[in-house]
mmCIF file of N, CA and C in Angstrom:
data_model
loop_
_atom_site.group_PDB
_atom_site.id
_atom_site.type_symbol
_atom_site.label_atom_id
_atom_site.label_comp_id
_atom_site.label_asym_id
_atom_site.label_seq_id
_atom_site.Cartn_x
_atom_site.Cartn_y
_atom_site.Cartn_z
ATOM 1 N N UNK A 1 -163.418 9.726 141.338
ATOM 2 C CA UNK A 1 -164.984 9.575 140.900
ATOM 3 C C UNK A 1 -165.144 10.151 139.427
ATOM 4 N N UNK A 2 -165.216 9.820 138.536
ATOM 5 C CA UNK A 2 -165.702 10.671 137.095
ATOM 6 C C UNK A 2 -167.316 10.863 137.681
ATOM 7 N N UNK A 3 -168.198 11.467 137.267
ATOM 8 C CA UNK A 3 -169.277 12.514 137.235
ATOM 9 C C UNK A 3 -169.983 11.979 135.524
ATOM 10 N N UNK A 4 -171.192 11.192 135.510
ATOM 11 C CA UNK A 4 -171.406 10.881 134.123
ATOM 12 C C UNK A 4 -172.043 12.397 133.790
ATOM 13 N N UNK A 5 -172.035 12.627 132.687
ATOM 14 C CA UNK A 5 -172.421 14.220 131.588
ATOM 15 C C UNK A 5 -174.357 13.225 131.487
ATOM 16 N N UNK A 6 -174.730 14.054 131.814
ATOM 17 C CA UNK A 6 -176.134 14.315 131.385
ATOM 18 C C UNK A 6 -176.481 14.446 130.226
ATOM 19 N N UNK A 7 -177.427 13.657 129.499
ATOM 20 C CA UNK A 7 -178.111 14.548 128.169
ATOM 21 C C UNK A 7 -178.982 15.918 128.154
ATOM 22 N N UNK A 8 -177.915 16.874 127.960
ATOM 23 C CA UNK A 8 -178.278 18.279 127.755
ATOM 24 C C UNK A 8 -179.095 18.389 125.954
ATOM 25 N N UNK A 9 -178.722 17.901 125.551
ATOM 26 C CA UNK A 9 -179.358 17.984 124.039
ATOM 27 C C UNK A 9 -179.871 17.101 123.372
ATOM 28 N N UNK A 10 -180.507 16.765 122.307
ATOM 29 C CA UNK A 10 -181.085 15.445 121.676
ATOM 30 C C UNK A 10 -180.085 15.169 121.516
ATOM 31 N N UNK A 11 -180.935 13.274 121.817
ATOM 32 C CA UNK A 11 -180.571 11.957 121.715
ATOM 33 C C UNK A 11 -178.823 12.091 120.980
ATOM 34 N N UNK A 12 -179.030 12.794 119.466
ATOM 35 C CA UNK A 12 -177.615 12.738 118.948
ATOM 36 C C UNK A 12 -177.334 12.910 119.195
ATOM 37 N N UNK A 13 -177.105 14.059 120.177
ATOM 38 C CA UNK A 13 -175.835 14.597 120.975
ATOM 39 C C UNK A 13 -174.660 13.937 121.637
ATOM 40 N N UNK A 14 -175.619 12.976 122.113
ATOM 41 C CA UNK A 14 -174.550 11.834 122.777
ATOM 42 C C UNK A 14 -173.502 11.189 122.142
ATOM 43 N N UNK A 15 -172.285 11.120 122.571
ATOM 44 C CA UNK A 15 -171.450 11.100 122.260
ATOM 45 C C UNK A 15 -170.737 9.626 123.077
ATOM 46 N N UNK A 16 -171.266 8.222 122.449
ATOM 47 C CA UNK A 16 -170.703 7.194 123.544
ATOM 48 C C UNK A 16 -169.470 6.907 123.580
ATOM 49 N N UNK A 17 -168.802 7.528 122.762
ATOM 50 C CA UNK A 17 -166.954 7.424 123.146
ATOM 51 C C UNK A 17 -166.741 7.792 123.757
ATOM 52 N N UNK A 18 -167.436 8.667 124.596
ATOM 53 C CA UNK A 18 -166.813 10.087 125.862
ATOM 54 C C UNK A 18 -166.803 8.738 126.795
ATOM 55 N N UNK A 19 -165.608 8.583 127.810
ATOM 56 C CA UNK A 19 -165.507 7.968 128.983
ATOM 57 C C UNK A 19 -166.576 8.186 130.152
ATOM 58 N N UNK A 20 -166.882 10.052 129.948
ATOM 59 C CA UNK A 20 -167.823 10.096 131.107
ATOM 60 C C UNK A 20 -169.594 10.098 130.159
ATOM 61 N N UNK A 21 -169.615 9.732 129.403
ATOM 62 C CA UNK A 21 -170.954 9.654 128.963
ATOM 63 C C UNK A 21 -171.866 8.848 129.730
ATOM 64 N N UNK A 22 -173.234 9.558 129.849
ATOM 65 C CA UNK A 22 -174.006 8.650 130.672
ATOM 66 C C UNK A 22 -174.753 7.085 129.993
ATOM 67 N N UNK A 23 -174.883 7.410 128.750
ATOM 68 C CA UNK A 23 -175.247 6.607 128.098
ATOM 69 C C UNK A 23 -174.390 5.504 127.699
ATOM 70 N N UNK A 24 -172.924 5.844 127.588
ATOM 71 C CA UNK A 24 -171.631 4.879 127.622
ATOM 72 C C UNK A 24 -172.312 3.552 128.772
ATOM 73 N N UNK A 25 -172.961 3.822 130.202
ATOM 74 C CA UNK A 25 -173.414 2.672 131.508
ATOM 75 C C UNK A 25 -174.173 2.082 131.200
ATOM 76 N N UNK A 26 -174.705 2.227 129.497
ATOM 77 C CA UNK A 26 -176.065 1.043 128.990
ATOM 78 C C UNK A 26 -175.542 0.027 128.610
ATOM 79 N N UNK A 27 -174.121 -0.051 128.010
ATOM 80 C CA UNK A 27 -174.523 -1.664 127.252
ATOM 81 C C UNK A 27 -173.794 -2.676 128.612
ATOM 82 N N UNK A 28 -172.613 -2.482 129.422
ATOM 83 C CA UNK A 28 -172.523 -3.062 130.184
ATOM 84 C C UNK A 28 -174.182 -3.769 131.072
ATOM 85 N N UNK A 29 -175.055 -2.584 131.265
ATOM 86 C CA UNK A 29 -176.253 -3.121 131.544
ATOM 87 C C UNK A 29 -176.890 -4.261 130.985
ATOM 88 N N UNK A 30 -177.130 -4.090 129.375
ATOM 89 C CA UNK A 30 -178.183 -4.596 128.750
ATOM 90 C C UNK A 30 -177.314 -5.534 128.019
ATOM 91 N N UNK A 31 -175.999 -5.880 128.260
ATOM 92 C CA UNK A 31 -175.842 -6.847 127.100
ATOM 93 C C UNK A 31 -174.882 -7.901 128.405
ATOM 94 N N UNK A 32 -174.941 -7.968 129.634
ATOM 95 C CA UNK A 32 -175.041 -8.917 129.863
ATOM 96 C C UNK A 32 -175.522 -10.425 129.940
ATOM 97 N N UNK A 33 -175.603 -11.610 129.955
ATOM 98 C CA UNK A 33 -176.359 -12.985 129.304
ATOM 99 C C UNK A 33 -178.077 -12.837 129.879
ATOM 100 N N UNK A 34 -177.919 -12.098 131.038
ATOM 101 C CA UNK A 34 -178.874 -12.868 131.847
ATOM 102 C C UNK A 34 -179.881 -11.386 131.701
ATOM 103 N N UNK A 35 -179.122 -10.136 131.197
ATOM 104 C CA UNK A 35 -180.468 -9.495 130.715
ATOM 105 C C UNK A 35 -181.318 -9.417 129.369
ATOM 106 N N UNK A 36 -180.303 -10.359 128.921
ATOM 107 C CA UNK A 36 -180.650 -10.190 127.343
ATOM 108 C C UNK A 36 -181.233 -11.421 127.568
ATOM 109 N N UNK A 37 -181.402 -12.275 128.455
ATOM 110 C CA UNK A 37 -181.856 -13.535 128.055
ATOM 111 C C UNK A 37 -183.305 -13.167 129.412
ATOM 112 N N UNK A 38 -183.886 -12.489 130.352
ATOM 113 C CA UNK A 38 -184.453 -12.129 130.683
ATOM 114 C C UNK A 38 -185.664 -11.169 130.028
ATOM 115 N N UNK A 39 -185.056 -9.920 129.369
ATOM 116 C CA UNK A 39 -185.447 -8.884 127.499
ATOM 117 C C UNK A 39 -186.353 -10.394 127.060
ATOM 118 N N UNK A 40 -185.528 -11.345 126.666
ATOM 119 C CA UNK A 40 -186.479 -12.033 125.958
ATOM 120 C C UNK A 40 -187.219 -12.979 126.219
ATOM 121 N N UNK A 41 -187.154 -13.140 127.830
ATOM 122 C CA UNK A 41 -188.555 -14.105 128.194
ATOM 123 C C UNK A 41 -189.505 -12.890 127.922
ATOM 124 N N UNK A 42 -189.765 -12.278 128.626
ATOM 125 C CA UNK A 42 -190.614 -11.181 128.669
ATOM 126 C C UNK A 42 -191.289 -11.039 127.738
ATOM 127 N N UNK A 43 -190.692 -10.410 126.522
ATOM 128 C CA UNK A 43 -191.277 -10.450 125.487
ATOM 129 C C UNK A 43 -192.293 -9.823 125.317
ATOM 130 N N UNK A 44 -193.494 -9.822 125.001
ATOM 131 C CA UNK A 44 -194.715 -8.934 125.152
ATOM 132 C C UNK A 44 -194.952 -9.515 126.371
ATOM 133 N N UNK A 45 -194.963 -10.160 126.944
ATOM 134 C CA UNK A 45 -195.963 -10.733 128.387
ATOM 135 C C UNK A 45 -195.310 -9.980 129.871
ATOM 136 N N UNK A 46 -196.307 -10.486 130.744
ATOM 137 C CA UNK A 46 -196.427 -10.500 131.715
ATOM 138 C C UNK A 46 -196.018 -11.828 132.724
ATOM 139 N N UNK A 47 -195.055 -10.970 133.545
ATOM 140 C CA UNK A 47 -194.277 -12.916 134.461
ATOM 141 C C UNK A 47 -194.583 -12.284 135.720
ATOM 142 N N UNK A 48 -194.511 -13.864 136.416
ATOM 143 C CA UNK A 48 -194.262 -13.345 137.999
ATOM 144 C C UNK A 48 -192.706 -13.074 138.227
ATOM 145 N N UNK A 49 -192.218 -12.823 139.547
ATOM 146 C CA UNK A 49 -191.080 -13.061 139.386
ATOM 147 C C UNK A 49 -190.620 -15.091 139.135
ATOM 148 N N UNK A 50 -191.389 -15.638 139.859
ATOM 149 C CA UNK A 50 -191.326 -16.818 139.954
ATOM 150 C C UNK A 50 -191.490 -17.733 138.505
ATOM 151 N N UNK A 51 -192.245 -17.115 137.948
ATOM 152 C CA UNK A 51 -192.656 -17.262 136.067
ATOM 153 C C UNK A 51 -191.116 -17.289 135.870
ATOM 154 N N UNK A 52 -190.786 -15.659 135.766
ATOM 155 C CA UNK A 52 -189.400 -15.654 134.931
ATOM 156 C C UNK A 52 -188.745 -16.472 135.419
ATOM 157 N N UNK A 53 -188.065 -17.323 136.383
ATOM 158 C CA UNK A 53 -187.008 -17.892 137.112
ATOM 159 C C UNK A 53 -187.324 -19.160 136.363
ATOM 160 N N UNK A 54 -188.217 -19.549 136.346
ATOM 161 C CA UNK A 54 -188.926 -20.608 135.332
ATOM 162 C C UNK A 54 -188.143 -20.870 134.142
ATOM 163 N N UNK A 55 -188.784 -19.883 133.428
ATOM 164 C CA UNK A 55 -187.936 -19.006 131.786
ATOM 165 C C UNK A 55 -186.615 -18.524 131.649
ATOM 166 N N UNK A 56 -186.149 -18.587 132.979
ATOM 167 C CA UNK A 56 -184.364 -18.329 132.261
ATOM 168 C C UNK A 56 -183.972 -19.241 133.058
ATOM 169 N N UNK A 57 -183.720 -20.847 132.857
ATOM 170 C CA UNK A 57 -182.918 -21.853 133.689
ATOM 171 C C UNK A 57 -181.494 -21.072 133.812
ATOM 172 N N UNK A 58 -181.269 -21.498 135.459
ATOM 173 C CA UNK A 58 -179.591 -21.453 135.294
ATOM 174 C C UNK A 58 -180.194 -20.145 135.817
ATOM 175 N N UNK A 59 -180.469 -19.766 136.006
ATOM 176 C CA UNK A 59 -180.419 -17.953 137.228
ATOM 177 C C UNK A 59 -180.550 -17.949 138.023
ATOM 178 N N UNK A 60 -180.099 -17.633 139.021
ATOM 179 C CA UNK A 60 -180.254 -17.510 140.632
ATOM 180 C C UNK A 60 -181.230 -16.756 140.962
ATOM 181 N N UNK A 61 -182.057 -16.933 142.173
ATOM 182 C CA UNK A 61 -182.315 -15.814 142.360
ATOM 183 C C UNK A 61 -181.847 -14.343 142.822
ATOM 184 N N UNK A 62 -180.545 -14.472 143.144
ATOM 185 C CA UNK A 62 -179.722 -13.348 143.903
ATOM 186 C C UNK A 62 -179.285 -12.338 142.149
ATOM 187 N N UNK A 63 -179.405 -13.228 140.953
ATOM 188 C CA UNK A 63 -178.815 -12.425 140.285
ATOM 189 C C UNK A 63 -180.339 -11.759 139.292
ATOM 190 N N UNK A 64 -181.174 -12.698 139.524
ATOM 191 C CA UNK A 64 -182.539 -12.193 138.912
ATOM 192 C C UNK A 64 -182.649 -11.362 139.083
ATOM 193 N N UNK A 65 -183.289 -11.345 140.379
ATOM 194 C CA UNK A 65 -183.227 -9.579 141.503
ATOM 195 C C UNK A 65 -182.301 -8.539 141.080
ATOM 196 N N UNK A 66 -181.195 -8.802 140.548
ATOM 197 C CA UNK A 66 -180.072 -7.483 140.025
ATOM 198 C C UNK A 66 -180.710 -7.400 139.334
ATOM 199 N N UNK A 67 -180.595 -8.818 138.002
ATOM 200 C CA UNK A 67 -181.001 -7.681 136.984
ATOM 201 C C UNK A 67 -182.143 -7.267 136.260
ATOM 202 N N UNK A 68 -183.527 -7.695 137.387
ATOM 203 C CA UNK A 68 -184.584 -7.117 137.207
ATOM 204 C C UNK A 68 -184.018 -5.522 137.687
ATOM 205 N N UNK A 69 -183.698 -4.990 139.026
ATOM 206 C CA UNK A 69 -183.657 -3.819 139.866
ATOM 207 C C UNK A 69 -183.275 -3.095 138.444
ATOM 208 N N UNK A 70 -181.790 -3.621 137.605
ATOM 209 C CA UNK A 70 -181.147 -2.630 137.207
ATOM 210 C C UNK A 70 -181.782 -2.788 135.762
ATOM 211 N N UNK A 71 -182.912 -3.384 135.033
ATOM 212 C CA UNK A 71 -183.464 -3.325 133.849
ATOM 213 C C UNK A 71 -184.806 -2.132 134.018
ATOM 214 N N UNK A 72 -185.418 -1.406 135.736
ATOM 215 C CA UNK A 72 -185.710 -1.004 135.716
ATOM 216 C C UNK A 72 -185.631 0.432 135.518
ATOM 217 N N UNK A 73 -184.757 0.423 136.968
ATOM 218 C CA UNK A 73 -183.764 1.514 137.503
ATOM 219 C C UNK A 73 -183.465 2.580 135.679
ATOM 220 N N UNK A 74 -182.994 1.463 134.361
ATOM 221 C CA UNK A 74 -182.575 1.779 133.546
ATOM 222 C C UNK A 74 -183.971 2.544 132.093
ATOM 223 N N UNK A 75 -185.594 2.002 133.326
ATOM 224 C CA UNK A 75 -186.750 2.412 132.279
ATOM 225 C C UNK A 75 -186.847 1.192 131.502
ATOM 226 N N UNK A 76 -186.065 -0.053 131.154
ATOM 227 C CA UNK A 76 -187.086 -0.852 130.445
ATOM 228 C C UNK A 76 -187.793 -1.676 130.884
ATOM 229 N N UNK A 77 -187.872 -2.107 132.398
ATOM 230 C CA UNK A 77 -188.972 -2.647 132.759
ATOM 231 C C UNK A 77 -189.453 -2.434 133.763
ATOM 232 N N UNK A 78 -190.881 -2.538 134.066
ATOM 233 C CA UNK A 78 -192.098 -1.444 134.695
ATOM 234 C C UNK A 78 -192.515 -3.311 135.857
ATOM 235 N N UNK A 79 -191.649 -2.674 137.049
ATOM 236 C CA UNK A 79 -192.498 -3.567 137.935
ATOM 237 C C UNK A 79 -194.111 -2.936 138.679
ATOM 238 N N UNK A 80 -194.883 -3.947 138.757
ATOM 239 C CA UNK A 80 -196.145 -3.197 139.578
ATOM 240 C C UNK A 80 -195.994 -4.709 140.782
ATOM 241 N N UNK A 81 -196.600 -4.105 141.822
ATOM 242 C CA UNK A 81 -196.717 -4.710 143.358
ATOM 243 C C UNK A 81 -197.969 -4.724 143.262
ATOM 244 N N UNK A 82 -198.799 -5.756 143.597
ATOM 245 C CA UNK A 82 -200.623 -5.906 143.989
ATOM 246 C C UNK A 82 -200.362 -6.272 145.213
ATOM 247 N N UNK A 83 -201.284 -5.254 145.724
ATOM 248 C CA UNK A 83 -200.780 -5.606 147.423
ATOM 249 C C UNK A 83 -201.969 -6.467 147.864
ATOM 250 N N UNK A 84 -201.961 -8.185 147.699
ATOM 251 C CA UNK A 84 -202.790 -9.391 148.159
ATOM 252 C C UNK A 84 -201.605 -9.683 149.537
ATOM 253 N N UNK A 85 -201.709 -11.059 150.051
ATOM 254 C CA UNK A 85 -200.542 -11.311 151.237
ATOM 255 C C UNK A 85 -200.830 -12.960 150.502
ATOM 256 N N UNK A 86 -200.045 -13.270 150.022
ATOM 257 C CA UNK A 86 -198.540 -12.624 150.552
ATOM 258 C C UNK A 86 -198.735 -11.747 148.307
ATOM 259 N N UNK A 87 -197.730 -10.482 148.483
ATOM 260 C CA UNK A 87 -197.708 -9.401 147.483
ATOM 261 C C UNK A 87 -197.130 -10.043 146.283
ATOM 262 N N UNK A 88 -198.003 -10.189 145.074
ATOM 263 C CA UNK A 88 -197.930 -10.331 143.871
ATOM 264 C C UNK A 88 -197.091 -9.313 143.108
ATOM 265 N N UNK A 89 -195.829 -9.529 142.394
ATOM 266 C CA UNK A 89 -195.231 -8.793 141.969
ATOM 267 C C UNK A 89 -194.771 -9.221 140.138
ATOM 268 N N UNK A 90 -195.307 -8.967 139.400
ATOM 269 C CA UNK A 90 -195.164 -8.409 138.072
ATOM 270 C C UNK A 90 -194.546 -7.602 137.221
ATOM 271 N N UNK A 91 -193.863 -8.603 136.254
ATOM 272 C CA UNK A 91 -192.499 -7.593 135.451
ATOM 273 C C UNK A 91 -193.211 -7.470 133.487
ATOM 274 N N UNK A 92 -193.153 -6.337 133.592
ATOM 275 C CA UNK A 92 -193.660 -6.186 131.816
ATOM 276 C C UNK A 92 -192.222 -5.590 131.528
ATOM 277 N N UNK A 93 -192.062 -5.626 130.014
ATOM 278 C CA UNK A 93 -191.486 -4.615 129.244
ATOM 279 C C UNK A 93 -192.187 -3.225 128.963
ATOM 280 N N UNK A 94 -191.781 -2.126 129.327
ATOM 281 C CA UNK A 94 -191.364 -0.832 128.962
ATOM 282 C C UNK A 94 -191.398 -0.851 127.622
ATOM 283 N N UNK A 95 -192.213 0.865 126.964
ATOM 284 C CA UNK A 95 -192.287 0.703 125.404
ATOM 285 C C UNK A 95 -190.146 0.503 125.096
ATOM 286 N N UNK A 96 -189.233 1.328 125.748
ATOM 287 C CA UNK A 96 -188.009 1.215 125.124
ATOM 288 C C UNK A 96 -187.616 -0.036 125.391
ATOM 289 N N UNK A 97 -188.040 -1.034 126.641
ATOM 290 C CA UNK A 97 -187.490 -2.585 126.479
ATOM 291 C C UNK A 97 -187.727 -3.184 125.455
ATOM 292 N N UNK A 98 -189.366 -3.251 124.672
ATOM 293 C CA UNK A 98 -189.981 -3.864 123.837
ATOM 294 C C UNK A 98 -189.189 -3.159 122.286
ATOM 295 N N UNK A 99 -188.235 -2.176 122.571
ATOM 296 C CA UNK A 99 -187.560 -2.007 121.516
ATOM 297 C C UNK A 99 -186.300 -2.636 121.297
ATOM 298 N N UNK A 100 -186.154 -2.429 122.736
ATOM 299 C CA UNK A 100 -184.392 -3.286 122.987
ATOM 300 C C UNK A 100 -184.965 -5.209 122.765
ATOM 301 N N UNK A 101 -185.836 -5.548 122.766
ATOM 302 C CA UNK A 101 -185.890 -6.864 122.311
ATOM 303 C C UNK A 101 -185.946 -6.747 121.200
ATOM 304 N N UNK A 102 -186.519 -6.101 119.988
ATOM 305 C CA UNK A 102 -185.468 -6.100 118.679
ATOM 306 C C UNK A 102 -184.641 -6.588 119.007
ATOM 307 N N UNK A 103 -183.512 -5.768 119.335
ATOM 308 C CA UNK A 103 -182.084 -6.028 118.993
ATOM 309 C C UNK A 103 -181.662 -7.700 119.530
ATOM 310 N N UNK A 104 -182.616 -7.490 120.613
ATOM 311 C CA UNK A 104 -182.391 -8.659 121.745
ATOM 312 C C UNK A 104 -182.715 -10.247 120.350
ATOM 313 N N UNK A 105 -183.250 -10.258 119.857
ATOM 314 C CA UNK A 105 -183.708 -11.117 118.977
ATOM 315 C C UNK A 105 -182.955 -10.994 117.849
ATOM 316 N N UNK A 106 -182.910 -10.147 117.295
ATOM 317 C CA UNK A 106 -181.277 -10.215 116.213
ATOM 318 C C UNK A 106 -180.599 -11.149 117.160
ATOM 319 N N UNK A 107 -179.905 -10.473 117.554
ATOM 320 C CA UNK A 107 -178.622 -11.594 118.751
ATOM 321 C C UNK A 107 -178.793 -12.750 118.801
ATOM 322 N N UNK A 108 -180.173 -13.326 119.379
ATOM 323 C CA UNK A 108 -180.401 -14.344 119.418
ATOM 324 C C UNK A 108 -180.259 -15.241 117.608
ATOM 325 N N UNK A 109 -180.745 -14.977 117.150
ATOM 326 C CA UNK A 109 -181.176 -15.276 115.592
ATOM 327 C C UNK A 109 -180.107 -15.386 115.443
ATOM 328 N N UNK A 110 -178.699 -14.264 114.999
ATOM 329 C CA UNK A 110 -177.120 -14.432 115.006
ATOM 330 C C UNK A 110 -176.971 -15.793 116.219
ATOM 331 N N UNK A 111 -177.136 -16.028 116.819
ATOM 332 C CA UNK A 111 -176.724 -17.346 117.658
ATOM 333 C C UNK A 111 -177.198 -18.464 117.349
ATOM 334 N N UNK A 112 -178.088 -18.800 116.947
ATOM 335 C CA UNK A 112 -178.680 -19.188 116.633
ATOM 336 C C UNK A 112 -178.245 -20.038 115.139
ATOM 337 N N UNK A 113 -177.995 -19.309 113.795
ATOM 338 C CA UNK A 113 -177.204 -19.324 112.591
ATOM 339 C C UNK A 113 -175.981 -19.721 112.966
ATOM 340 N N UNK A 114 -175.237 -18.568 113.764
ATOM 341 C CA UNK A 114 -174.059 -19.197 113.922
ATOM 342 C C UNK A 114 -173.423 -20.093 114.737
ATOM 343 N N UNK A 115 -173.880 -21.185 115.487
ATOM 344 C CA UNK A 115 -173.838 -21.730 116.785
ATOM 345 C C UNK A 115 -172.554 -22.606 116.599
ATOM 346 N N UNK A 116 -172.857 -23.377 114.924
ATOM 347 C CA UNK A 116 -172.152 -24.551 114.739
ATOM 348 C C UNK A 116 -170.650 -23.653 114.167
ATOM 349 N N UNK A 117 -171.088 -22.807 113.658
ATOM 350 C CA UNK A 117 -169.420 -22.640 113.138
ATOM 351 C C UNK A 117 -168.480 -21.976 114.308
ATOM 352 N N UNK A 118 -169.344 -21.330 115.530
ATOM 353 C CA UNK A 118 -168.616 -20.569 117.408
ATOM 354 C C UNK A 118 -168.046 -22.528 117.392
ATOM 355 N N UNK A 119 -169.257 -23.187 117.491
ATOM 356 C CA UNK A 119 -168.856 -24.663 118.317
ATOM 357 C C UNK A 119 -167.337 -25.231 117.572
ATOM 358 N N UNK A 120 -167.190 -25.058 116.223
ATOM 359 C CA UNK A 120 -166.214 -25.921 115.231
ATOM 360 C C UNK A 120 -165.135 -24.856 115.890
ATOM 361 N N UNK A 121 -165.106 -23.630 115.814
ATOM 362 C CA UNK A 121 -164.203 -22.264 116.376
ATOM 363 C C UNK A 121 -163.613 -22.610 117.301
ATOM 364 N N UNK A 122 -164.293 -22.977 118.234
ATOM 365 C CA UNK A 122 -163.638 -23.375 119.454
ATOM 366 C C UNK A 122 -162.759 -24.803 119.776
ATOM 367 N N UNK A 123 -163.522 -25.353 119.307
ATOM 368 C CA UNK A 123 -162.839 -26.771 119.164
ATOM 369 C C UNK A 123 -161.534 -26.704 118.686
ATOM 370 N N UNK A 124 -161.442 -26.029 117.549
ATOM 371 C CA UNK A 124 -159.978 -25.886 117.107
ATOM 372 C C UNK A 124 -159.034 -24.951 117.926
ATOM 373 N N UNK A 125 -159.475 -24.073 118.714
ATOM 374 C CA UNK A 125 -159.037 -23.320 119.627
ATOM 375 C C UNK A 125 -158.510 -23.639 120.590
ATOM 376 N N UNK A 126 -159.727 -24.206 121.256
ATOM 377 C CA UNK A 126 -158.668 -25.173 122.380
ATOM 378 C C UNK A 126 -158.421 -26.489 121.880
ATOM 379 N N UNK A 127 -157.964 -27.294 120.841
ATOM 380 C CA UNK A 127 -157.258 -28.119 120.984
ATOM 381 C C UNK A 127 -155.709 -27.913 120.948
#
């Protein structure tokens, strides 16, 4: 098992190309389809679990839970539990999460802009 190197210096010292870079773990966490869609859905809002599930069509309860936990672990989402019966749980993006949302918005825009081209390329490839 490889022990991940913690960042000891300033962020610019992190070598993302190193296999043992802790920073490198972030890519697969935030670059999966559910994480991107959750980040986009939250935006500047605070949503409850059920509201998020309605916003991100097709996500299972299990996948939404796993991705919210991962985003919370990475400091991108804040989870607030209100002491009610039943408990009310709300999710909101943290400052780093909102900064990441800027990149997610660019990816979403790129997808919309190039969707016809991708569709056409897939049609040719799969023919």
